[in-house]
Coordinates of C-alpha atoms and ligand atoms in Angstrom, one line a residue:
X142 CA -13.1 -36.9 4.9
X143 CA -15.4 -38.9 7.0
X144 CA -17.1 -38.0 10.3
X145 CA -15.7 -40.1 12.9
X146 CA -18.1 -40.5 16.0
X147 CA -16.6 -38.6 18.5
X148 CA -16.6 -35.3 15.8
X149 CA -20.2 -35.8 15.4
X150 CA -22.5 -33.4 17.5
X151 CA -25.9 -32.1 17.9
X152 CA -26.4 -29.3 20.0
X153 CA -30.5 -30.0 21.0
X154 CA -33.0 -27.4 21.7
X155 CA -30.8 -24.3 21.8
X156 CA -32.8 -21.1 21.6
X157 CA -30.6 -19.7 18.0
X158 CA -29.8 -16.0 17.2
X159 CA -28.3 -16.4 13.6
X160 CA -29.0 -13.5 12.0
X161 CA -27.5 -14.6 8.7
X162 CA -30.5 -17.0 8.4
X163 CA -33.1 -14.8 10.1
X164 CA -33.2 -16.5 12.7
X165 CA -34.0 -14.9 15.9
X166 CA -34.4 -16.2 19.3
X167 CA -35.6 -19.6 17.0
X168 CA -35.6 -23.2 18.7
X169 CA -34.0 -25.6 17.1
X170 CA -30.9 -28.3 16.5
X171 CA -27.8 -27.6 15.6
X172 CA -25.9 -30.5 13.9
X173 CA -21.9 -30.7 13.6
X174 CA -19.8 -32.9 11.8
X175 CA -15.9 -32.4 11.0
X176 CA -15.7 -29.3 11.9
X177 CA -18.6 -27.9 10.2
X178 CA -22.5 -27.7 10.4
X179 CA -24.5 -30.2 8.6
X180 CA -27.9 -30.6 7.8
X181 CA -30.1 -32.2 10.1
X182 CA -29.1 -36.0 9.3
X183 CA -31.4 -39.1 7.7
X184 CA -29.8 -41.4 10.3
X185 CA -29.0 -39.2 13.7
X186 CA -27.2 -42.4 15.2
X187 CA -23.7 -41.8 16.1
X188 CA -24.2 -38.0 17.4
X189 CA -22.9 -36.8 20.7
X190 CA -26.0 -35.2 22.2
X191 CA -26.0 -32.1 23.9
X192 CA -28.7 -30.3 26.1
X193 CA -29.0 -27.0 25.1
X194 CA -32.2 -26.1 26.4
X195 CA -32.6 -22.7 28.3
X196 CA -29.3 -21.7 26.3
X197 CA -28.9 -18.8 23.8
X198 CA -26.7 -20.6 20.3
X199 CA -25.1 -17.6 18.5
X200 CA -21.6 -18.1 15.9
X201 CA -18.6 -17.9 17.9
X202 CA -17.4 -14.0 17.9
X203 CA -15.2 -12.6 15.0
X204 CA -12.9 -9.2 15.7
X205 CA -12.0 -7.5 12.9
X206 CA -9.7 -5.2 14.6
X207 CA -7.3 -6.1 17.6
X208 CA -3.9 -5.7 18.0
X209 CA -2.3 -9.2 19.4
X210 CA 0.6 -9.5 17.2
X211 CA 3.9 -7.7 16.0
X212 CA 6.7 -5.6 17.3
X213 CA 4.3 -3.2 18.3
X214 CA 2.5 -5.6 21.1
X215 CA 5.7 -6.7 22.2
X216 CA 6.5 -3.1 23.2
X217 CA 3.1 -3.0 24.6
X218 CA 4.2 -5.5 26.9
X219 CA 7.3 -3.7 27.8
X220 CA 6.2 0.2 28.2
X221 CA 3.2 -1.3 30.9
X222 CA 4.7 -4.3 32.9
X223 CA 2.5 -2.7 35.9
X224 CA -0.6 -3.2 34.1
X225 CA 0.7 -7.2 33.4
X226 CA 0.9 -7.8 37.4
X227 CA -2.8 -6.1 38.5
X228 CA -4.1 -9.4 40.5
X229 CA -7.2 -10.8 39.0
X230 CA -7.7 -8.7 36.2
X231 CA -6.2 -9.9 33.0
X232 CA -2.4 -8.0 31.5
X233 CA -2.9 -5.4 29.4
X234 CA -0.9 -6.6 26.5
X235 CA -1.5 -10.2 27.3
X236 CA 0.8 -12.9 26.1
X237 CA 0.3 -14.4 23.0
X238 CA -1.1 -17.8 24.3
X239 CA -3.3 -15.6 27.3
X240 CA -4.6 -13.5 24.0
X241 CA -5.8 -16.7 22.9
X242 CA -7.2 -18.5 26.3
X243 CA -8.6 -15.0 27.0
X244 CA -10.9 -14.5 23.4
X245 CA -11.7 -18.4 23.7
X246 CA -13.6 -18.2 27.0
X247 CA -15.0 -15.2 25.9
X248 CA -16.8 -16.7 23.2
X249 CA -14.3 -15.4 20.1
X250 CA -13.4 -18.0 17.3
X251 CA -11.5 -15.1 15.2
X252 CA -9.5 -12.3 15.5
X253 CA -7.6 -10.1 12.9
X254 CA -4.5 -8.3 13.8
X255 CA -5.2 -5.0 11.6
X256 CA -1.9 -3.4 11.6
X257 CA 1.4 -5.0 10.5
X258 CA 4.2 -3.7 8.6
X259 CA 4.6 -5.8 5.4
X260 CA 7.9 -6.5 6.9
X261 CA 7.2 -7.9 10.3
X262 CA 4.2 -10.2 8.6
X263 CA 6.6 -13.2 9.2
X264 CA 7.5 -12.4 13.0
X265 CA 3.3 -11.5 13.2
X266 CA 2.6 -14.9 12.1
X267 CA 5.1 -16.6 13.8
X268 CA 3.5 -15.4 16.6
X269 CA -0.1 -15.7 15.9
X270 CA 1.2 -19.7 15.4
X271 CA 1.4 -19.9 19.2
X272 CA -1.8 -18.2 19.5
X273 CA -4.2 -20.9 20.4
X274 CA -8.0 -22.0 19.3
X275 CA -8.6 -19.0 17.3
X276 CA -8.4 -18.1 13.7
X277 CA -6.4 -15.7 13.2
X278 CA -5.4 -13.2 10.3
X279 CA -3.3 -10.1 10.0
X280 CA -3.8 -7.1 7.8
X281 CA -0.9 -5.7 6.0
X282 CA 0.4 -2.1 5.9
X283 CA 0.8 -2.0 2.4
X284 CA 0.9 1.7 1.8
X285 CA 3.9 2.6 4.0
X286 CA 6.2 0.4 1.4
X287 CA 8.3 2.6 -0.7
X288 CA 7.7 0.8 -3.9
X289 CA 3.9 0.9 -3.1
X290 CA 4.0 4.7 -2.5
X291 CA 5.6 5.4 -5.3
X292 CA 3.0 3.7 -7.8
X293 CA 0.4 5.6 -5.7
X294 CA 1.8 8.5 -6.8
X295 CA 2.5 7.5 -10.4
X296 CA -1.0 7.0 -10.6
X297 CA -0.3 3.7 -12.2
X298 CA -2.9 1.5 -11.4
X299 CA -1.5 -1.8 -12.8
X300 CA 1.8 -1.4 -10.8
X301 CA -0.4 -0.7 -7.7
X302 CA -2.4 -3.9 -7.8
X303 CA 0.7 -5.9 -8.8
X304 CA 2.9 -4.4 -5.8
X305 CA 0.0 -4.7 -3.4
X306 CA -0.7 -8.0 -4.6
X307 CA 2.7 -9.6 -3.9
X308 CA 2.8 -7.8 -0.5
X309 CA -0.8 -9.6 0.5
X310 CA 0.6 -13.1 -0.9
X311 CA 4.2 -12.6 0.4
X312 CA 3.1 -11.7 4.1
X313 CA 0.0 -14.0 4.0
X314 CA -2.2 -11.2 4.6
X315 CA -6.0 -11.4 5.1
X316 CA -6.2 -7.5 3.9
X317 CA -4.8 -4.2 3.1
X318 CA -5.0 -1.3 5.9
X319 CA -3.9 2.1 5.8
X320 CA -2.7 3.6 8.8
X321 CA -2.8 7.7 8.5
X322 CA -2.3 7.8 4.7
X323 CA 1.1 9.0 3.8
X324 CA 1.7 9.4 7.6
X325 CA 5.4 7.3 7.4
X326 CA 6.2 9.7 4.8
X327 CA 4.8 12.9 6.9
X328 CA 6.5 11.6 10.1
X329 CA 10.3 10.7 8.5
X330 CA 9.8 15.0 7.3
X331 CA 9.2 15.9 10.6
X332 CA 5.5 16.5 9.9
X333 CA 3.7 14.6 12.6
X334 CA 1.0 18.0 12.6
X335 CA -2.5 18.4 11.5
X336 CA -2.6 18.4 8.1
X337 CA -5.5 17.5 6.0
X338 CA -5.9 15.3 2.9
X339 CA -4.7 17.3 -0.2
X340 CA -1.6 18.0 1.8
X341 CA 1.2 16.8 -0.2
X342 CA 3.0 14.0 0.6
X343 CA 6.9 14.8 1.3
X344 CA 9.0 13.6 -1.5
X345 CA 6.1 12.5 -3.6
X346 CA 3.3 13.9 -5.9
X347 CA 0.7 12.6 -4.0
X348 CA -2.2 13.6 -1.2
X349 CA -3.7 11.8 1.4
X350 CA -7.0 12.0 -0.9
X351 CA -5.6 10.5 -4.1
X352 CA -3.2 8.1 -1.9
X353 CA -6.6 7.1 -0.3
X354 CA -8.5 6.6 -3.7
X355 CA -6.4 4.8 -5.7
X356 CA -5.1 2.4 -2.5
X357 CA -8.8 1.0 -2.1
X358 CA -9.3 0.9 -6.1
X359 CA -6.0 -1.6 -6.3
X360 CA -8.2 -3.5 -3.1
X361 CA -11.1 -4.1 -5.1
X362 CA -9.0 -4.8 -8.0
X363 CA -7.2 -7.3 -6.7
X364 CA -10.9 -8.6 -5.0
X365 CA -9.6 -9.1 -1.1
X366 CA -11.9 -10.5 1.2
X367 CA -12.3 -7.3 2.7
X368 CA -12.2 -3.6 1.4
X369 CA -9.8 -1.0 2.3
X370 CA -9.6 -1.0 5.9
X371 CA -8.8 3.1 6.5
X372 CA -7.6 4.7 9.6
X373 CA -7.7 7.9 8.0
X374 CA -5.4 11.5 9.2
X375 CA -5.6 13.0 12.4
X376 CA -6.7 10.8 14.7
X377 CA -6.9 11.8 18.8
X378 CA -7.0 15.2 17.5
X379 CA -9.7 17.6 18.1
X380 CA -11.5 18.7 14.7
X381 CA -10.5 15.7 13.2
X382 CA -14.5 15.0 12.1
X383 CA -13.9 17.1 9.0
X384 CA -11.3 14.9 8.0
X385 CA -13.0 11.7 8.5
X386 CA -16.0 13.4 6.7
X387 CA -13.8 14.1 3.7
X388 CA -12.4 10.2 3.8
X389 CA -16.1 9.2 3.2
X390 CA -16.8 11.7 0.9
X391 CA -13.7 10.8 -1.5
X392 CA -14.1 7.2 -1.0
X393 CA -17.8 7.6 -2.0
X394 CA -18.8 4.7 -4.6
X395 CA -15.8 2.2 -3.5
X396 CA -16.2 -0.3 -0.8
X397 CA -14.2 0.7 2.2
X398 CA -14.1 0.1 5.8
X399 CA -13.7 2.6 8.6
X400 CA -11.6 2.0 11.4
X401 CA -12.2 3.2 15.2
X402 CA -14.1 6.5 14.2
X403 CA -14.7 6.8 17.5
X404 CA -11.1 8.4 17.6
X405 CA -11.8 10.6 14.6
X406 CA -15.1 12.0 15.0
X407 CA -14.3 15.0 17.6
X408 CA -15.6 18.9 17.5
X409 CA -13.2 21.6 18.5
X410 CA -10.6 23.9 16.6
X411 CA -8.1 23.2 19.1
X412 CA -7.0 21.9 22.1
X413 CA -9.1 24.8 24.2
X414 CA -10.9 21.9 26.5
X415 CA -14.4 24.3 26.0
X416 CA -14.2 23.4 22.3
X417 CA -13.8 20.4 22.4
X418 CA -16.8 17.6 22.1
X419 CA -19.0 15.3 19.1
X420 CA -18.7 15.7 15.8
X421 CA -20.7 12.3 15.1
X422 CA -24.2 14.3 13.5
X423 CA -23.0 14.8 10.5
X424 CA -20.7 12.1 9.8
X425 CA -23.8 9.7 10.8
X426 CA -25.7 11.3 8.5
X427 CA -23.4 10.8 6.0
X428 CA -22.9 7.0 6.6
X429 CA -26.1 6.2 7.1
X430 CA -27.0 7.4 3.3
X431 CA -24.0 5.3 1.7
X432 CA -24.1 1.8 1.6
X433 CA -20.2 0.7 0.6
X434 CA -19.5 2.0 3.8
X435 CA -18.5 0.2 7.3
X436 CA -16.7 0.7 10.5
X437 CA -15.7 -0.4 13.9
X438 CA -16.2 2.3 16.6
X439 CA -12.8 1.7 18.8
X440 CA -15.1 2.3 22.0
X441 CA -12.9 3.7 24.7
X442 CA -13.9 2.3 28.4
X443 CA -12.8 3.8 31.6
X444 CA -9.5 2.2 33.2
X445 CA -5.5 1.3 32.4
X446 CA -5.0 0.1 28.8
X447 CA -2.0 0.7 26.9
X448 CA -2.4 2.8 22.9
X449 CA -0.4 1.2 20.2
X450 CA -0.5 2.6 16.6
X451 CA 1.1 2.4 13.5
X452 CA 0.7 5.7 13.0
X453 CA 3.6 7.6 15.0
X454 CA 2.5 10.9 14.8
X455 CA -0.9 9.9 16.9
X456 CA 1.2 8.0 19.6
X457 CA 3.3 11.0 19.7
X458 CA 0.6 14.0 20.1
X459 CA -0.7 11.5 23.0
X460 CA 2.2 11.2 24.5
X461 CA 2.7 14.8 24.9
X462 CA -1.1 15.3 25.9
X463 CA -0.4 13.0 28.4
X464 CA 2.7 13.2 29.9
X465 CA 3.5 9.9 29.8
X466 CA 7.1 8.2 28.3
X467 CA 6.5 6.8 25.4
X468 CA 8.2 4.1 22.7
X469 CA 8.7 5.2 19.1
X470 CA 9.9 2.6 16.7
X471 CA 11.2 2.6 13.2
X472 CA 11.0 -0.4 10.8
X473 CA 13.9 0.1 8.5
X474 CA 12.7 3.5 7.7
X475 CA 9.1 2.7 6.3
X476 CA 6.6 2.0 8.6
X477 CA 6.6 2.8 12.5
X478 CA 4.9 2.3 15.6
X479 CA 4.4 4.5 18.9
X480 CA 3.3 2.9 22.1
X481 CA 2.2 4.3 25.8
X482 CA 0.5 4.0 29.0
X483 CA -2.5 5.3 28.8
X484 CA -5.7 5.5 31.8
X485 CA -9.0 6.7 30.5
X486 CA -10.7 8.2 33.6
X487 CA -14.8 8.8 34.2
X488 CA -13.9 12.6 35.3
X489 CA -11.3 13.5 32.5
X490 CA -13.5 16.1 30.1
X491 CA -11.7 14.8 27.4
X492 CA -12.1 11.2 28.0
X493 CA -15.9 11.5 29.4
X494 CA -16.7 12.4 25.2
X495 CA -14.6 9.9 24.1
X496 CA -16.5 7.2 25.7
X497 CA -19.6 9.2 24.5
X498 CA -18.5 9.9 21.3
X499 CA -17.9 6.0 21.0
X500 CA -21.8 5.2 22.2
X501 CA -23.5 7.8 20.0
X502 CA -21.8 6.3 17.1
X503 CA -23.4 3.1 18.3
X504 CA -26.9 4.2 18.9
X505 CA -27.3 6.8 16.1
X506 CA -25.8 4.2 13.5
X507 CA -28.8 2.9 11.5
X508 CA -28.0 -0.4 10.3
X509 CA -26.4 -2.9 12.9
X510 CA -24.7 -5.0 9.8
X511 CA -22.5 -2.4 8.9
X512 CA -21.0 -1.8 12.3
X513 CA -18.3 -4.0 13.9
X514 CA -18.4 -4.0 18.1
X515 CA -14.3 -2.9 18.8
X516 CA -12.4 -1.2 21.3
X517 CA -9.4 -1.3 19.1
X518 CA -7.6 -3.7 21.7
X519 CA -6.1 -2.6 23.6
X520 CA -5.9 0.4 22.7
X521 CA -9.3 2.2 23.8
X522 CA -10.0 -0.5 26.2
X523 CA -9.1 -4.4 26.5
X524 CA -11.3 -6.6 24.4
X525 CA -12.3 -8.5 28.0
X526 CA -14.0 -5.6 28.3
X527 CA -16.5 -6.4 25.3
X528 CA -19.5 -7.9 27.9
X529 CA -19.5 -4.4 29.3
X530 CA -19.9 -2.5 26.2
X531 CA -22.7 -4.8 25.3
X532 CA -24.6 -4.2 28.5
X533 CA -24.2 -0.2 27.5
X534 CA -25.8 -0.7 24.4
X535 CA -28.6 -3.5 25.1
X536 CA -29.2 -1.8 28.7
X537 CA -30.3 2.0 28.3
X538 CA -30.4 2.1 32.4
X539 CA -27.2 0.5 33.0
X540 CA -25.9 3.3 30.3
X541 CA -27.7 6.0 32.2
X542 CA -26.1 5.0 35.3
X543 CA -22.6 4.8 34.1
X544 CA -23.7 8.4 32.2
X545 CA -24.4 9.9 35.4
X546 CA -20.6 9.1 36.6
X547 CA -18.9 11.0 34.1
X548 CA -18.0 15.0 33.5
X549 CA -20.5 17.2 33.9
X550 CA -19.7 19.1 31.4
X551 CA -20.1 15.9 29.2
X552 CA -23.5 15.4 30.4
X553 CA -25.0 18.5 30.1
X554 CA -23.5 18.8 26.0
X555 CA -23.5 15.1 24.8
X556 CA -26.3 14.1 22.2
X557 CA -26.4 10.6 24.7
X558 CA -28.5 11.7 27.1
X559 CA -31.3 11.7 24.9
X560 CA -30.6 8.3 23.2
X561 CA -32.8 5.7 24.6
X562 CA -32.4 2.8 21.4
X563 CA -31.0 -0.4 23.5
X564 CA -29.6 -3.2 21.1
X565 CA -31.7 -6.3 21.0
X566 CA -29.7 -9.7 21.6
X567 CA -30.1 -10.3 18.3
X568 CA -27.9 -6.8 16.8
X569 CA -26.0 -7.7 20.0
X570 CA -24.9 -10.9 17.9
X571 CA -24.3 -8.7 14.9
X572 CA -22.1 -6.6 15.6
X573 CA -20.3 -8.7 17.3
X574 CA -20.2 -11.8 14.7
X575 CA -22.5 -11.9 12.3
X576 CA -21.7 -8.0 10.6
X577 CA -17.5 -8.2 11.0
X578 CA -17.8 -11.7 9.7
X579 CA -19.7 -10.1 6.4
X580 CA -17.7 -7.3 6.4
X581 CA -14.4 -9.2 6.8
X582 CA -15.7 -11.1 4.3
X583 CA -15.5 -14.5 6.2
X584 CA -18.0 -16.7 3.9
X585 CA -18.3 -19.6 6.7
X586 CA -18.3 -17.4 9.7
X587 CA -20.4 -15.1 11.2
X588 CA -23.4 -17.9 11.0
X589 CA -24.8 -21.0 11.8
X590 CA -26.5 -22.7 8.6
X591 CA -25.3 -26.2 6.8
X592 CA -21.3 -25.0 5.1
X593 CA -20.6 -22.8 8.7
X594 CA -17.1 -23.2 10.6
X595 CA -18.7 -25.6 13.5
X596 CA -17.9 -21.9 15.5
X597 CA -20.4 -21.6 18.0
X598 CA -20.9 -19.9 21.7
X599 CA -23.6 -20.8 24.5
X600 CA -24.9 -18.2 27.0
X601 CA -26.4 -18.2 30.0
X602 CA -29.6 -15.7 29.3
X603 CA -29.6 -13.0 31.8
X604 CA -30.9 -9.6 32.7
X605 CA -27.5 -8.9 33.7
X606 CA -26.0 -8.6 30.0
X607 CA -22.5 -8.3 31.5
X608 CA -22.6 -10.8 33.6
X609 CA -24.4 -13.2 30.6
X610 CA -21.5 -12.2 27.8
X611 CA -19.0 -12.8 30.1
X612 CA -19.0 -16.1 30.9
X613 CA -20.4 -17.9 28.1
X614 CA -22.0 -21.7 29.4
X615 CA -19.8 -23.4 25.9
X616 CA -17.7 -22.3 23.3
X617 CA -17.1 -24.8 20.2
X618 CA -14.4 -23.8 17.8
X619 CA -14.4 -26.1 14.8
X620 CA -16.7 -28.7 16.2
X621 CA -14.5 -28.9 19.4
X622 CA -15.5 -27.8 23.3
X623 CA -13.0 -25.5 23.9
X624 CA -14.3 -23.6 27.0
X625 CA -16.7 -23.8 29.6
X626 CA -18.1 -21.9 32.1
X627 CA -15.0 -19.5 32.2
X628 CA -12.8 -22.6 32.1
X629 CA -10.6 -23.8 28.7
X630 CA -11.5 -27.7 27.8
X631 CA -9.3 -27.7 24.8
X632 CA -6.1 -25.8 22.9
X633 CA -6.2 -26.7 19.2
X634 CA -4.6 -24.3 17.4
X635 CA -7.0 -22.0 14.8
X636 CA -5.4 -21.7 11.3
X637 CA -4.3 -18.8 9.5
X638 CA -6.9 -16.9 7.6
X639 CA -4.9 -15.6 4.3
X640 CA -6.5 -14.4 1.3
X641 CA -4.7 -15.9 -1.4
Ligands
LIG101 ZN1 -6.2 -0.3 15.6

């Protein structure tokens, strides 16, 4: 296809963070044709120019863990319609063309949905079809299929990859995720308890552990985009960090990703409040040695949100934590999904080390590229909320302040008050882009050289890292000025990100 005029841009004297390319706080031009970034050209004539000096270029952002589609976020938006009215702020569970607007002014070009029953992958992306500008792509439940189970626990790896397979192709999915392994099964038995990973299975010769193990061998089998994408047992529940210690340990060697550890790396034997508090050290340690690894943290923030899960059993120790009704739902006795209320406050003991729990993840993790900025929208907080998080991790004294608010308790036991490390702009841009690109395994996203998706957002710099993140100055998705200032320009739709 030839470039026609008016898809022809270059974006002049930017000031670029690409970390793909090493580039860091570099000036220089960026040039666009059809959708894509070129080379600088022989013949420039024929280019829209644009002024970008005084602006900071990064990729546009890429999450690789939201919830925005599915029966699930439709029962979001029923359980909290009082969180869908709050004047000025934006709904909790957002409709599916406000998810869209919403990540687009932001600065986000991509979003993954990461849990969908292999039987609602059709509704998912009939709805993620209405979801404008983005790319979009859903990962698939794979596990809680009974077919898919049963292999597992055959141990037959060739029936595995070839059940797995279809499900990825069938539902269009992007990747595999587990939610809870085995949990459907647990939950249908009435076992919705702590249990750990060489727990049996009901009704099958399996564990967790070899469910686990062999599910992210058939991944890299198969060669997905991305690895395993594992939201191991227990999660929410206190002690859980020997679990998620034991995830890593048997998925040692194999390319997995971790999801929202922030929610499965808590201290305490049980739910005696004293007890209770980080269990990050050692499971830190432990990723930091071992390479295959990656996660998203799931960073709660304080406020109203609304906690959806595929994995019931969570939704339902919440719910009776909290006090609050809640929504179970059963698809056609496989998977499942629980959904609630939920309002994360600064003085809740409980909730004052979640959010810490969350940060000293961030700040103790060694290697910015294998760490994916998340809040697990919506459920630890909404992903509007993303510009905030930032300014906690690139602003030690805007953390300190917000540190000062919470429980005492919190404060006086938490490893953050002696973590100082602020994020430069530039791991700022990757762990928001440039790493959950990588570690989605997005080969044209997540950067800015000649071959890139023409995805690209322009801030405003500012002390104020907030205030910079949230409005970015331009947002191109494909080539194409889709926001400014806060304001949409254009609603093309994204395409569907599917990995075969
Ligand atoms: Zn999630």
């Amino acid at each position: 296809m030839t470039a026609t005029a008016s898809d022809r841009i270059a974006l002049i004297g930017g000031t670029i963070h690409d970390p793909a390319t090493g580039r860091d706080g570099v000036v220089d031009d960026i040039w666009i044709a059809a959708g894509s970034i070129v080379a600088r050209p022989a013949d420039p004539r024929g280019y829209t120019h644009i002024d970008c000096r005084g602006l900071v270029v990064m990729p546009g952002g890429v999450d690789l863990h939201s919830h925005v589609a599915g029966p699930k976020v439709g029962f979001g938006r029923r359980v909290a319609p009082h969180l869908a009215r709050s004047p000025g702020t934006p709904a909790a569970v957002p409709t599916i063309h406000a998810t869209g607007a919403a990540y687009a002014a932001l600065g986000y070009t991509t979003v993954f949905d990461a849990a969908i029953a292999t039987s609602a992958a059709a509704i998912a992306h009939l709805e993620l079809a209405d979801l404008p500008i983005l790319d979009k792509g859903i990962y698939l439940l794979a596990a809680d299929d009974a077919a898919v189970l049963d292999a597992l626990a055959r141990g037959h790896a060739r029936d595995t990859e070839r059940l797995v397979g279809d499900a990825v192709r069938a539902g269009r999915g992007w990747a595999v995720k587990v939610a809870n392994p085995g949990g459907a099964a647990f939950w249908r038995h009435g076992r919705g308890d702590h249990h750990d990973l060489d727990a049996a299975i009901p009704g099958h010769d399996l564990t967790p552990r070899r469910l686990l193990e062999r599910l992210a061998d058939a991944v890299q089998a198969l060669q997905l985009p991305h690895p395993l994408h594992v939201h191991t047992a227990n999660l929410g529940l206190p002690g859980n960090w020997r679990t998620l210690l034991e995830t890593m340990r048997s998925l040692e060697g194999r390319r997995a990703h971790l999801a929202h550890v922030q929610f499965h790396s808590y201290s305490g034997g049980d739910l005696d409040e004293g007890t209770f508090g980080s269990g990050v050290a050692p499971l830190v340690e432990f990723f930091n040695a071992h390479d295959s690894l990656t996660l998203d943290v799931g960073q709660i923030l304080f406020g109203e949100t609304v906690a959806m899960t595929g994995d019931s059993a969570a939704a339902e120790h919440l719910a009776h934590a909290t006090g609050m009704p809640w929504i179970s739902h059963d698809l056609h006795l496989s998977g499942g999904c629980g959904v609630l209320p939920i309002a994360y406050k600064e003085k809740s003991l409980i909730h004052a080390w979640q959010w810490a729990i969350g940060l000293e993840w961030f700040l103790c993790a060694a290697d910015p590229w294998r760490v994916a900025l998340t809040t697990d929208h919506p459920n630890g907080a909404h992903f509007t909320a993303y510009p905030h998080l930032m300014a906690l991790l690139g602003d030690a004294a805007f953390r300190r302040a917000a540190f000062a608010r919470i429980h005492p308790a919190v404060r006086s036991r938490s490893p953050l008050k002696d973590l100082d490390r602020e994020y430069s702009l530039q791991e700022l841009c990757i762990v928001t882009r440039a790493a959950p690109a990588r570690i989605a395994g997005l080969v044209r996203k997540g950067r800015l050289d000649p071959g890139a998706d023409a995805d690209l957002t322009l801030y405003r710099p500012d002390r104020d890292l907030a205030r910079m993140f949230s409005v970015p100055a331009k947002v191109f998705k494909a080539g194409v000025l889709v926001a400014e200032d806060g304001h949409l320009r254009a609603t093309p739709s994204g395409g569907t990100l599917a990995a075969t």
